[in-house]
PDB file of C-alpha atoms and ligand atoms in Angstrom:
ATOM      1  CA  MET A   1       0.000   0.000   0.000  1.00  0.00           C
ATOM      2  CA  ALA A   2       1.307   3.487  -0.901  1.00  0.00           C
ATOM      3  CA  ILE A   3       2.185   5.710   2.058  1.00  0.00           C
ATOM      4  CA  PRO A   4      -0.236   8.688   2.294  1.00  0.00           C
ATOM      5  CA  VAL A   5       1.815  11.876   2.561  1.00  0.00           C
ATOM      6  CA  ILE A   6       1.345  15.625   2.706  1.00  0.00           C
ATOM      7  CA  MET A   7       4.338  17.650   1.478  1.00  0.00           C
ATOM      8  CA  ASP A   8       4.861  20.961   3.340  1.00  0.00           C
ATOM      9  CA  CYS A   9       7.538  22.873   1.467  1.00  0.00           C
ATOM     10  CA  ASP A  10       9.097  26.156   0.336  1.00  0.00           C
ATOM     11  CA  PRO A  11      10.203  25.459  -3.268  1.00  0.00           C
ATOM     12  CA  GLY A  12      13.129  26.152  -3.617  1.00  0.00           C
ATOM     13  CA  ILE A  13      15.424  24.073  -5.758  1.00  0.00           C
ATOM     14  CA  ASP A  14      16.014  21.224  -3.334  1.00  0.00           C
ATOM     15  CA  ASP A  15      12.309  21.177  -2.467  1.00  0.00           C
ATOM     16  CA  ALA A  16      11.710  20.746  -6.215  1.00  0.00           C
ATOM     17  CA  PHE A  17      13.886  17.628  -6.176  1.00  0.00           C
ATOM     18  CA  SER A  18      11.827  16.291  -3.252  1.00  0.00           C
ATOM     19  CA  LEU A  19       8.552  16.920  -5.042  1.00  0.00           C
ATOM     20  CA  ALA A  20       9.827  15.284  -8.241  1.00  0.00           C
ATOM     21  CA  MET A  21      10.998  12.203  -6.354  1.00  0.00           C
ATOM     22  CA  ALA A  22       7.712  11.923  -4.466  1.00  0.00           C
ATOM     23  CA  ILE A  23       5.685  12.275  -7.678  1.00  0.00           C
ATOM     24  CA  ALA A  24       7.782   9.554  -9.328  1.00  0.00           C
ATOM     25  CA  ALA A  25       7.583   7.160  -6.390  1.00  0.00           C
ATOM     26  CA  ASP A  26       4.907   4.455  -6.647  1.00  0.00           C
ATOM     27  CA  ASP A  27       5.149   3.919  -2.875  1.00  0.00           C
ATOM     28  CA  LEU A  28       3.936   7.429  -1.989  1.00  0.00           C
ATOM     29  CA  ASN A  29       0.414   8.831  -2.354  1.00  0.00           C
ATOM     30  CA  ILE A  30       0.637  12.625  -2.181  1.00  0.00           C
ATOM     31  CA  LEU A  31      -2.672  13.895  -0.748  1.00  0.00           C
ATOM     32  CA  GLY A  32      -1.701  17.531  -1.135  1.00  0.00           C
ATOM     33  CA  VAL A  33       1.130  20.038  -1.156  1.00  0.00           C
ATOM     34  CA  THR A  34       1.104  22.840   1.397  1.00  0.00           C
ATOM     35  CA  THR A  35       3.400  25.800   0.917  1.00  0.00           C
ATOM     36  CA  THR A  36       5.181  28.036   3.366  1.00  0.00           C
ATOM     37  CA  TYR A  37       7.339  31.125   3.172  1.00  0.00           C
ATOM     38  CA  GLY A  38      11.023  30.294   3.414  1.00  0.00           C
ATOM     39  CA  ASN A  39      13.490  30.187   0.542  1.00  0.00           C
ATOM     40  CA  VAL A  40      11.455  32.960  -1.045  1.00  0.00           C
ATOM     41  CA  GLY A  41       8.153  34.624  -0.217  1.00  0.00           C
ATOM     42  CA  LEU A  42       4.925  32.608  -0.010  1.00  0.00           C
ATOM     43  CA  SER A  43       3.590  33.835  -3.363  1.00  0.00           C
ATOM     44  CA  TYR A  44       6.729  32.513  -5.076  1.00  0.00           C
ATOM     45  CA  THR A  45       6.910  29.212  -3.168  1.00  0.00           C
ATOM     46  CA  THR A  46       3.235  28.598  -3.982  1.00  0.00           C
ATOM     47  CA  ALA A  47       3.711  29.491  -7.656  1.00  0.00           C
ATOM     48  CA  ASN A  48       6.795  27.252  -7.775  1.00  0.00           C
ATOM     49  CA  ALA A  49       4.929  24.292  -6.302  1.00  0.00           C
ATOM     50  CA  LEU A  50       2.240  24.765  -8.958  1.00  0.00           C
ATOM     51  CA  ARG A  51       4.892  25.150 -11.697  1.00  0.00           C
ATOM     52  CA  ILE A  52       6.573  21.882 -10.725  1.00  0.00           C
ATOM     53  CA  LEU A  53       3.322  19.918 -10.483  1.00  0.00           C
ATOM     54  CA  ASP A  54       2.036  21.395 -13.772  1.00  0.00           C
ATOM     55  CA  TRP A  55       5.305  20.551 -15.515  1.00  0.00           C
ATOM     56  CA  PHE A  56       4.935  16.948 -14.461  1.00  0.00           C
ATOM     57  CA  GLY A  57       1.275  16.929 -15.465  1.00  0.00           C
ATOM     58  CA  SER A  58       0.180  16.376 -11.868  1.00  0.00           C
ATOM     59  CA  ASP A  59      -3.136  17.617 -10.498  1.00  0.00           C
ATOM     60  CA  ILE A  60      -2.100  17.306  -6.861  1.00  0.00           C
ATOM     61  CA  PRO A  61      -3.727  20.282  -5.098  1.00  0.00           C
ATOM     62  CA  VAL A  62      -1.592  23.088  -3.641  1.00  0.00           C
ATOM     63  CA  TYR A  63      -2.695  24.895  -0.467  1.00  0.00           C
ATOM     64  CA  PRO A  64      -0.970  28.185   0.421  1.00  0.00           C
ATOM     65  CA  GLY A  65       0.138  28.420   4.028  1.00  0.00           C
ATOM     66  CA  ILE A  66       1.430  31.076   6.353  1.00  0.00           C
ATOM     67  CA  ASP A  67       3.584  33.872   4.977  1.00  0.00           C
ATOM     68  CA  ARG A  68       5.822  34.611   7.958  1.00  0.00           C
ATOM     69  CA  ALA A  69       7.136  33.272  11.262  1.00  0.00           C
ATOM     70  CA  LEU A  70       5.071  33.319  14.476  1.00  0.00           C
ATOM     71  CA  LEU A  71       7.477  35.962  15.744  1.00  0.00           C
ATOM     72  CA  GLY A  72      10.489  37.658  14.237  1.00  0.00           C
ATOM     73  CA  LYS A  73      11.361  39.172  10.911  1.00  0.00           C
ATOM     74  CA  LEU A  74      10.861  37.603   7.499  1.00  0.00           C
ATOM     75  CA  VAL A  75      14.056  36.248   5.933  1.00  0.00           C
ATOM     76  CA  ASP A  76      14.703  34.342   2.709  1.00  0.00           C
ATOM     77  CA  ALA A  77      17.365  32.238   0.981  1.00  0.00           C
ATOM     78  CA  SER A  78      17.163  33.849  -2.450  1.00  0.00           C
ATOM     79  CA  GLU A  79      20.971  34.037  -2.590  1.00  0.00           C
ATOM     80  CA  TYR A  80      20.889  30.234  -2.975  1.00  0.00           C
ATOM     81  CA  HIS A  81      17.678  29.780  -4.971  1.00  0.00           C
ATOM     82  CA  GLY A  82      17.453  32.980  -7.026  1.00  0.00           C
ATOM     83  CA  ALA A  83      14.903  35.784  -6.775  1.00  0.00           C
ATOM     84  CA  THR A  84      11.928  33.613  -7.813  1.00  0.00           C
ATOM     85  CA  GLY A  85      13.129  30.541  -5.932  1.00  0.00           C
ATOM     86  CA  LEU A  86      13.065  28.368  -9.039  1.00  0.00           C
ATOM     87  CA  GLU A  87      15.229  29.786 -11.811  1.00  0.00           C
ATOM     88  CA  ALA A  88      14.283  27.105 -14.327  1.00  0.00           C
ATOM     89  CA  PRO A  89      12.993  28.765 -17.511  1.00  0.00           C
ATOM     90  CA  GLU A  90      11.798  25.452 -18.986  1.00  0.00           C
ATOM     91  CA  ILE A  91       9.452  25.026 -16.042  1.00  0.00           C
ATOM     92  CA  GLY A  92       7.106  27.776 -17.133  1.00  0.00           C
ATOM     93  CA  PRO A  93       4.602  29.832 -15.166  1.00  0.00           C
ATOM     94  CA  PRO A  94       1.830  27.958 -13.356  1.00  0.00           C
ATOM     95  CA  THR A  95      -1.232  27.025 -15.415  1.00  0.00           C
ATOM     96  CA  ASN A  96      -3.217  25.939 -12.356  1.00  0.00           C
ATOM     97  CA  SER A  97      -4.257  28.020  -9.341  1.00  0.00           C
ATOM     98  CA  PRO A  98      -3.754  27.246  -5.686  1.00  0.00           C
ATOM     99  CA  GLN A  99      -6.726  25.988  -3.685  1.00  0.00           C
ATOM    100  CA  ALA A 100      -8.935  28.552  -1.950  1.00  0.00           C
ATOM    101  CA  GLU A 101      -8.524  26.596   1.298  1.00  0.00           C
ATOM    102  CA  ASP A 102      -5.423  27.518   3.285  1.00  0.00           C
ATOM    103  CA  ALA A 103      -2.744  24.986   4.188  1.00  0.00           C
ATOM    104  CA  VAL A 104      -3.529  24.750   7.891  1.00  0.00           C
ATOM    105  CA  SER A 105      -7.259  24.198   7.284  1.00  0.00           C
ATOM    106  CA  PHE A 106      -6.416  21.519   4.691  1.00  0.00           C
ATOM    107  CA  LEU A 107      -4.005  19.774   7.060  1.00  0.00           C
ATOM    108  CA  ILE A 108      -6.507  19.728   9.934  1.00  0.00           C
ATOM    109  CA  ARG A 109      -9.488  18.699   7.762  1.00  0.00           C
ATOM    110  CA  THR A 110      -7.551  15.937   5.992  1.00  0.00           C
ATOM    111  CA  LEU A 111      -5.994  14.498   9.142  1.00  0.00           C
ATOM    112  CA  GLN A 112      -9.243  14.568  11.120  1.00  0.00           C
ATOM    113  CA  ALA A 113     -11.165  12.876   8.298  1.00  0.00           C
ATOM    114  CA  SER A 114      -8.535  10.279   7.464  1.00  0.00           C
ATOM    115  CA  GLN A 115      -9.115   6.623   8.326  1.00  0.00           C
ATOM    116  CA  GLU A 116      -5.362   6.001   8.180  1.00  0.00           C
ATOM    117  CA  LYS A 117      -2.432   7.839   9.674  1.00  0.00           C
ATOM    118  CA  ILE A 118      -0.700  10.304   7.362  1.00  0.00           C
ATOM    119  CA  THR A 119       3.012  11.087   7.066  1.00  0.00           C
ATOM    120  CA  ILE A 120       3.948  14.762   6.800  1.00  0.00           C
ATOM    121  CA  VAL A 121       7.129  15.572   4.869  1.00  0.00           C
ATOM    122  CA  ALA A 122       8.322  19.066   5.810  1.00  0.00           C
ATOM    123  CA  SER A 123      11.153  20.799   4.014  1.00  0.00           C
ATOM    124  CA  GLY A 124      10.737  24.440   5.015  1.00  0.00           C
ATOM    125  CA  PRO A 125      10.065  26.460   8.166  1.00  0.00           C
ATOM    126  CA  LEU A 126       7.599  24.634  10.441  1.00  0.00           C
ATOM    127  CA  THR A 127       5.127  27.473  10.961  1.00  0.00           C
ATOM    128  CA  ASN A 128       2.190  25.776   9.169  1.00  0.00           C
ATOM    129  CA  LEU A 129       2.590  22.626  11.234  1.00  0.00           C
ATOM    130  CA  ALA A 130       2.924  24.498  14.517  1.00  0.00           C
ATOM    131  CA  VAL A 131      -0.285  26.467  13.922  1.00  0.00           C
ATOM    132  CA  MET A 132      -1.998  23.206  12.893  1.00  0.00           C
ATOM    133  CA  LEU A 133      -1.077  21.646  16.254  1.00  0.00           C
ATOM    134  CA  ARG A 134      -2.153  24.704  18.223  1.00  0.00           C
ATOM    135  CA  LEU A 135      -5.527  24.865  16.451  1.00  0.00           C
ATOM    136  CA  ALA A 136      -6.201  21.097  16.492  1.00  0.00           C
ATOM    137  CA  PRO A 137      -4.012  19.175  18.974  1.00  0.00           C
ATOM    138  CA  ASP A 138      -6.161  16.097  18.328  1.00  0.00           C
ATOM    139  CA  VAL A 139      -4.568  15.611  14.915  1.00  0.00           C
ATOM    140  CA  THR A 140      -1.420  14.173  16.532  1.00  0.00           C
ATOM    141  CA  SER A 141      -3.301  10.850  16.714  1.00  0.00           C
ATOM    142  CA  LYS A 142      -3.636  10.896  12.924  1.00  0.00           C
ATOM    143  CA  ILE A 143       0.005  11.694  12.119  1.00  0.00           C
ATOM    144  CA  GLU A 144       2.128   8.651  11.332  1.00  0.00           C
ATOM    145  CA  ARG A 145       5.352  10.664  11.428  1.00  0.00           C
ATOM    146  CA  ILE A 146       6.744  14.092  10.609  1.00  0.00           C
ATOM    147  CA  VAL A 147       9.837  13.680   8.409  1.00  0.00           C
ATOM    148  CA  PHE A 148      11.582  17.012   8.205  1.00  0.00           C
ATOM    149  CA  MET A 149      14.696  18.728   6.941  1.00  0.00           C
ATOM    150  CA  GLY A 150      16.009  21.158   9.513  1.00  0.00           C
ATOM    151  CA  GLY A 151      18.561  21.834  12.207  1.00  0.00           C
ATOM    152  CA  SER A 152      22.003  20.350  12.544  1.00  0.00           C
ATOM    153  CA  THR A 153      23.983  18.335  15.059  1.00  0.00           C
ATOM    154  CA  ASP A 154      26.987  20.438  14.125  1.00  0.00           C
ATOM    155  CA  TYR A 155      27.037  23.803  12.407  1.00  0.00           C
ATOM    156  CA  GLY A 156      24.532  26.267  11.024  1.00  0.00           C
ATOM    157  CA  ASN A 157      24.166  27.730   7.540  1.00  0.00           C
ATOM    158  CA  ASP A 158      22.058  30.830   8.101  1.00  0.00           C
ATOM    159  CA  SER A 159      23.937  31.752  11.258  1.00  0.00           C
ATOM    160  CA  PRO A 160      27.044  30.086  12.684  1.00  0.00           C
ATOM    161  CA  ALA A 161      24.753  28.103  14.992  1.00  0.00           C
ATOM    162  CA  ALA A 162      21.418  27.746  13.197  1.00  0.00           C
ATOM    163  CA  GLU A 163      20.109  26.046  10.069  1.00  0.00           C
ATOM    164  CA  PHE A 164      17.780  28.103   7.855  1.00  0.00           C
ATOM    165  CA  ASN A 165      14.445  26.276   8.340  1.00  0.00           C
ATOM    166  CA  MET A 166      14.843  26.300  12.119  1.00  0.00           C
ATOM    167  CA  LEU A 167      16.131  29.878  12.227  1.00  0.00           C
ATOM    168  CA  CYS A 168      13.130  31.092  10.207  1.00  0.00           C
ATOM    169  CA  ASP A 169      10.818  30.104  13.060  1.00  0.00           C
ATOM    170  CA  PRO A 170      12.442  28.534  16.140  1.00  0.00           C
ATOM    171  CA  HIS A 171       9.237  28.830  18.173  1.00  0.00           C
ATOM    172  CA  ALA A 172       7.299  26.830  15.574  1.00  0.00           C
ATOM    173  CA  ALA A 173      10.079  24.265  15.475  1.00  0.00           C
ATOM    174  CA  GLN A 174       9.974  23.860  19.249  1.00  0.00           C
ATOM    175  CA  ILE A 175       6.216  23.237  19.117  1.00  0.00           C
ATOM    176  CA  ILE A 176       6.844  20.424  16.621  1.00  0.00           C
ATOM    177  CA  LEU A 177       9.781  19.008  18.585  1.00  0.00           C
ATOM    178  CA  ASP A 178       7.644  18.973  21.762  1.00  0.00           C
ATOM    179  CA  ALA A 179       4.776  17.178  20.031  1.00  0.00           C
ATOM    180  CA  ASN A 180       4.183  13.546  20.964  1.00  0.00           C
ATOM    181  CA  VAL A 181       4.512  12.514  17.325  1.00  0.00           C
ATOM    182  CA  PRO A 182       7.248  10.330  15.824  1.00  0.00           C
ATOM    183  CA  LYS A 183       9.703  12.474  13.914  1.00  0.00           C
ATOM    184  CA  THR A 184      12.688  11.867  11.678  1.00  0.00           C
ATOM    185  CA  MET A 185      15.039  14.820  11.356  1.00  0.00           C
ATOM    186  CA  PHE A 186      17.514  15.502   8.556  1.00  0.00           C
ATOM    187  CA  GLY A 187      19.923  18.221   9.640  1.00  0.00           C
ATOM    188  CA  LEU A 188      22.842  19.775   7.813  1.00  0.00           C
ATOM    189  CA  ASN A 189      25.179  17.242   9.432  1.00  0.00           C
ATOM    190  CA  VAL A 190      23.719  14.647   7.066  1.00  0.00           C
ATOM    191  CA  THR A 191      22.346  16.733   4.193  1.00  0.00           C
ATOM    192  CA  HIS A 192      25.775  18.284   3.632  1.00  0.00           C
ATOM    193  CA  GLN A 193      26.865  14.742   2.762  1.00  0.00           C
ATOM    194  CA  ALA A 194      24.394  14.696  -0.182  1.00  0.00           C
ATOM    195  CA  ILE A 195      26.536  16.708  -2.584  1.00  0.00           C
ATOM    196  CA  ALA A 196      25.537  16.787  -6.255  1.00  0.00           C
ATOM    197  CA  THR A 197      29.066  16.466  -7.622  1.00  0.00           C
ATOM    198  CA  PRO A 198      29.774  16.921 -11.353  1.00  0.00           C
ATOM    199  CA  ALA A 199      29.651  13.147 -11.842  1.00  0.00           C
ATOM    200  CA  ARG A 200      26.253  12.934 -10.152  1.00  0.00           C
ATOM    201  CA  VAL A 201      24.948  15.900 -12.164  1.00  0.00           C
ATOM    202  CA  ARG A 202      26.232  14.198 -15.325  1.00  0.00           C
ATOM    203  CA  ALA A 203      24.319  11.055 -14.353  1.00  0.00           C
ATOM    204  CA  MET A 204      21.125  13.140 -14.206  1.00  0.00           C
ATOM    205  CA  ARG A 205      21.870  14.692 -17.591  1.00  0.00           C
ATOM    206  CA  ASP A 206      22.732  11.306 -19.079  1.00  0.00           C
ATOM    207  CA  LEU A 207      19.192  10.113 -18.341  1.00  0.00           C
ATOM    208  CA  GLY A 208      18.357  11.774 -21.647  1.00  0.00           C
ATOM    209  CA  ASN A 209      14.935  13.005 -20.508  1.00  0.00           C
ATOM    210  CA  ASP A 210      13.680  16.552 -19.847  1.00  0.00           C
ATOM    211  CA  THR A 211      13.734  15.989 -16.088  1.00  0.00           C
ATOM    212  CA  GLY A 212      17.368  14.897 -15.981  1.00  0.00           C
ATOM    213  CA  ARG A 213      18.459  17.876 -18.027  1.00  0.00           C
ATOM    214  CA  VAL A 214      16.361  20.514 -16.234  1.00  0.00           C
ATOM    215  CA  PHE A 215      17.154  19.205 -12.754  1.00  0.00           C
ATOM    216  CA  ALA A 216      20.854  18.955 -13.594  1.00  0.00           C
ATOM    217  CA  ASP A 217      20.729  22.608 -14.637  1.00  0.00           C
ATOM    218  CA  MET A 218      18.926  23.539 -11.392  1.00  0.00           C
ATOM    219  CA  SER A 219      21.506  21.658  -9.361  1.00  0.00           C
ATOM    220  CA  VAL A 220      24.288  23.596 -11.093  1.00  0.00           C
ATOM    221  CA  PHE A 221      22.485  26.888 -10.455  1.00  0.00           C
ATOM    222  CA  PHE A 222      22.213  25.883  -6.786  1.00  0.00           C
ATOM    223  CA  GLU A 223      25.975  25.241  -6.541  1.00  0.00           C
ATOM    224  CA  LYS A 224      27.175  28.851  -6.381  1.00  0.00           C
ATOM    225  CA  VAL A 225      27.028  29.432  -2.595  1.00  0.00           C
ATOM    226  CA  TYR A 226      28.075  25.849  -1.826  1.00  0.00           C
ATOM    227  CA  ARG A 227      31.233  26.221  -3.887  1.00  0.00           C
ATOM    228  CA  GLU A 228      32.097  29.753  -2.767  1.00  0.00           C
ATOM    229  CA  ARG A 229      31.234  29.549   0.941  1.00  0.00           C
ATOM    230  CA  TYR A 230      31.574  25.869   1.799  1.00  0.00           C
ATOM    231  CA  GLY A 231      34.134  24.737  -0.775  1.00  0.00           C
ATOM    232  CA  PHE A 232      31.827  21.865  -1.774  1.00  0.00           C
ATOM    233  CA  GLU A 233      32.162  20.394  -5.285  1.00  0.00           C
ATOM    234  CA  GLY A 234      28.449  20.754  -5.842  1.00  0.00           C
ATOM    235  CA  SER A 235      25.127  21.715  -4.272  1.00  0.00           C
ATOM    236  CA  ALA A 236      23.788  20.031  -1.138  1.00  0.00           C
ATOM    237  CA  LEU A 237      20.461  18.333  -1.863  1.00  0.00           C
ATOM    238  CA  HIS A 238      18.978  18.740   1.619  1.00  0.00           C
ATOM    239  CA  ASP A 239      15.244  18.194   1.201  1.00  0.00           C
ATOM    240  CA  PRO A 240      15.340  15.042  -0.965  1.00  0.00           C
ATOM    241  CA  CYS A 241      16.870  13.202   2.010  1.00  0.00           C
ATOM    242  CA  THR A 242      13.391  13.172   3.567  1.00  0.00           C
ATOM    243  CA  VAL A 243      11.729  11.420   0.624  1.00  0.00           C
ATOM    244  CA  ALA A 244      14.703   9.097   0.148  1.00  0.00           C
ATOM    245  CA  TRP A 245      14.433   7.964   3.782  1.00  0.00           C
ATOM    246  CA  LEU A 246      10.699   7.318   3.414  1.00  0.00           C
ATOM    247  CA  LEU A 247      11.359   5.117   0.396  1.00  0.00           C
ATOM    248  CA  LYS A 248      14.611   3.492   1.554  1.00  0.00           C
ATOM    249  CA  PRO A 249      15.239   4.065   5.283  1.00  0.00           C
ATOM    250  CA  GLU A 250      18.244   1.768   5.091  1.00  0.00           C
ATOM    251  CA  LEU A 251      20.100   4.535   3.270  1.00  0.00           C
ATOM    252  CA  PHE A 252      20.456   6.464   6.530  1.00  0.00           C
ATOM    253  CA  GLU A 253      21.767   5.823  10.019  1.00  0.00           C
ATOM    254  CA  THR A 254      19.452   7.427  12.603  1.00  0.00           C
ATOM    255  CA  ARG A 255      19.507   7.619  16.401  1.00  0.00           C
ATOM    256  CA  ARG A 256      16.624   8.435  18.755  1.00  0.00           C
ATOM    257  CA  MET A 257      17.331  11.458  20.933  1.00  0.00           C
ATOM    258  CA  ARG A 258      15.693  14.512  22.459  1.00  0.00           C
ATOM    259  CA  VAL A 259      16.003  17.592  20.265  1.00  0.00           C
ATOM    260  CA  ASP A 260      15.111  21.155  21.252  1.00  0.00           C
ATOM    261  CA  VAL A 261      15.645  24.565  19.664  1.00  0.00           C
ATOM    262  CA  GLU A 262      17.187  27.637  21.243  1.00  0.00           C
ATOM    263  CA  THR A 263      14.364  30.206  21.243  1.00  0.00           C
ATOM    264  CA  ASN A 264      16.175  32.826  23.306  1.00  0.00           C
ATOM    265  CA  SER A 265      17.830  35.579  21.273  1.00  0.00           C
ATOM    266  CA  GLY A 266      21.584  35.590  21.057  1.00  0.00           C
ATOM    267  CA  LEU A 267      24.436  33.739  19.388  1.00  0.00           C
ATOM    268  CA  SER A 268      22.660  30.354  19.366  1.00  0.00           C
ATOM    269  CA  PHE A 269      19.162  31.568  18.467  1.00  0.00           C
ATOM    270  CA  GLY A 270      17.505  28.871  16.301  1.00  0.00           C
ATOM    271  CA  ARG A 271      20.166  26.251  16.999  1.00  0.00           C
ATOM    272  CA  THR A 272      18.961  22.682  17.506  1.00  0.00           C
ATOM    273  CA  VAL A 273      20.293  21.133  20.701  1.00  0.00           C
ATOM    274  CA  HIS A 274      20.690  17.329  20.637  1.00  0.00           C
ATOM    275  CA  ASP A 275      20.610  15.472  23.970  1.00  0.00           C
ATOM    276  CA  ILE A 276      22.231  12.349  22.560  1.00  0.00           C
ATOM    277  CA  TRP A 277      22.915  10.925  26.082  1.00  0.00           C
ATOM    278  CA  ASN A 278      19.454  11.984  27.402  1.00  0.00           C
ATOM    279  CA  ILE A 279      21.191  13.922  30.161  1.00  0.00           C
ATOM    280  CA  ALA A 280      18.107  16.074  30.752  1.00  0.00           C
ATOM    281  CA  GLY A 281      15.890  12.985  30.956  1.00  0.00           C
ATOM    282  CA  ASN A 282      13.232  14.464  28.684  1.00  0.00           C
ATOM    283  CA  SER A 283      10.919  12.452  26.413  1.00  0.00           C
ATOM    284  CA  CYS A 284      12.442  11.601  23.032  1.00  0.00           C
ATOM    285  CA  HIS A 285      10.397  11.467  19.864  1.00  0.00           C
ATOM    286  CA  THR A 286      12.978  12.358  17.240  1.00  0.00           C
ATOM    287  CA  ASP A 287      15.079  10.002  15.176  1.00  0.00           C
ATOM    288  CA  VAL A 288      18.042  12.089  14.059  1.00  0.00           C
ATOM    289  CA  ALA A 289      19.814  11.160  10.820  1.00  0.00           C
ATOM    290  CA  LEU A 290      23.554  10.943  11.396  1.00  0.00           C
ATOM    291  CA  ASN A 291      24.981   9.381   8.257  1.00  0.00           C
ATOM    292  CA  ALA A 292      23.911   8.629   4.689  1.00  0.00           C
ATOM    293  CA  ASN A 293      24.789   6.062   2.074  1.00  0.00           C
ATOM    294  CA  VAL A 294      25.336   8.890  -0.402  1.00  0.00           C
ATOM    295  CA  ASP A 295      25.906   6.757  -3.482  1.00  0.00           C
ATOM    296  CA  GLY A 296      22.730   4.854  -2.673  1.00  0.00           C
ATOM    297  CA  PHE A 297      20.891   8.148  -2.183  1.00  0.00           C
ATOM    298  CA  PHE A 298      21.905   9.468  -5.592  1.00  0.00           C
ATOM    299  CA  ALA A 299      21.169   6.123  -7.250  1.00  0.00           C
ATOM    300  CA  LEU A 300      17.610   6.342  -5.870  1.00  0.00           C
ATOM    301  CA  LEU A 301      17.270  10.025  -6.799  1.00  0.00           C
ATOM    302  CA  THR A 302      18.482   9.436 -10.349  1.00  0.00           C
ATOM    303  CA  ASP A 303      16.290   6.372 -10.798  1.00  0.00           C
ATOM    304  CA  LEU A 304      13.219   8.348  -9.714  1.00  0.00           C
ATOM    305  CA  LEU A 305      14.073  11.239 -12.062  1.00  0.00           C
ATOM    306  CA  SER A 306      14.423   8.705 -14.884  1.00  0.00           C
ATOM    307  CA  ARG A 307      10.769   7.783 -14.459  1.00  0.00           C
ATOM    308  CA  LEU A 308       9.571  11.336 -15.163  1.00  0.00           C
ATOM    309  CA  ARG A 309       9.124  13.326 -18.402  1.00  0.00           C
TER     310      ARG A 309
HETATM  311  O1  LIG B   1      18.948  24.813   5.266  1.00  0.00           O
HETATM  312  C1  LIG B   1      18.461  24.160   4.113  1.00  0.00           C
HETATM  313  C2  LIG B   1      16.975  24.233   4.050  1.00  0.00           C
HETATM  314  O2  LIG B   1      16.560  25.587   3.920  1.00  0.00           O
HETATM  315  C3  LIG B   1      16.386  23.523   2.809  1.00  0.00           C
HETATM  316  O3  LIG B   1      15.103  23.054   3.109  1.00  0.00           O
HETATM  317  C4  LIG B   1      16.296  24.619   1.792  1.00  0.00           C
HETATM  318  O4  LIG B   1      15.294  24.373   0.806  1.00  0.00           O
HETATM  319  C5  LIG B   1      15.892  25.765   2.671  1.00  0.00           C
HETATM  320  O5  LIG B   1      14.481  25.687   2.877  1.00  0.00           O
HETATM  321 CA1  LIG B   2      13.232  23.731   1.673  1.00  0.00          CA
END
């Protein structure tokens, strides 16, 4: 049976890879895509989700979410993703419109009505999910797992201490981390292993289909900051780690531990704090990814892209 999922995302180039992989995967049934601010503003992330789904001929509905953090100023990651968040001319403007229903209402309605538990794949700031839990705490009984990209057991990327998705809305992230819901977390410590090197980009291009070519080009566009700031030999494909784990969990080593976020202002604001030894004795609901079989990850990613247009 296909796993029912809702994709909460801020496309975003790496979010686009996640969506493509999920669309291609027979083992996932995408009930809807909810969008959040993040890499770029909500209007762009919503348009980009529609662009990607249209380009693949998918009629999966898109529900616009919340356009800013619970507290704090709006930031973006356009230096990585470009002004529109998806600088891919071949993926034209959206031909469909977003749903009139907002993301949080869709999440609550769908979870409450569902006869089976639903997995939420989150690859942006967690504001939509936090508001969902505040408005309808009962939905935790209908969530199979929240699989999310965010945080880091080592260093930050949007501050020395904090990863972008967490830093966008640390208070929302803490609400999710406190929730009595199974979670799997992909932080920079593991997603910075998933580097789209020239050989891996060539493998995408060698697929010979539109998807391989266009996504290879997007990966190259995404490289700029990774090469200049991190000295990587390619872009880090963060968000696809979530979908890859859902499809092939054996590709990743994970360890159950308590995770919290620093919500007090200062040097470590937005940093995830990992109690790997359970020193504080708090409840643990988060399986933290520590290592990846990177060749296996890219083999899966490339195989899924080969199944698309
Ligand atoms: O820090 C990387 C994360 O922030 C990824 O999800 C990327 O898409 C951005 O949202
Ligand atoms: Ca993202």
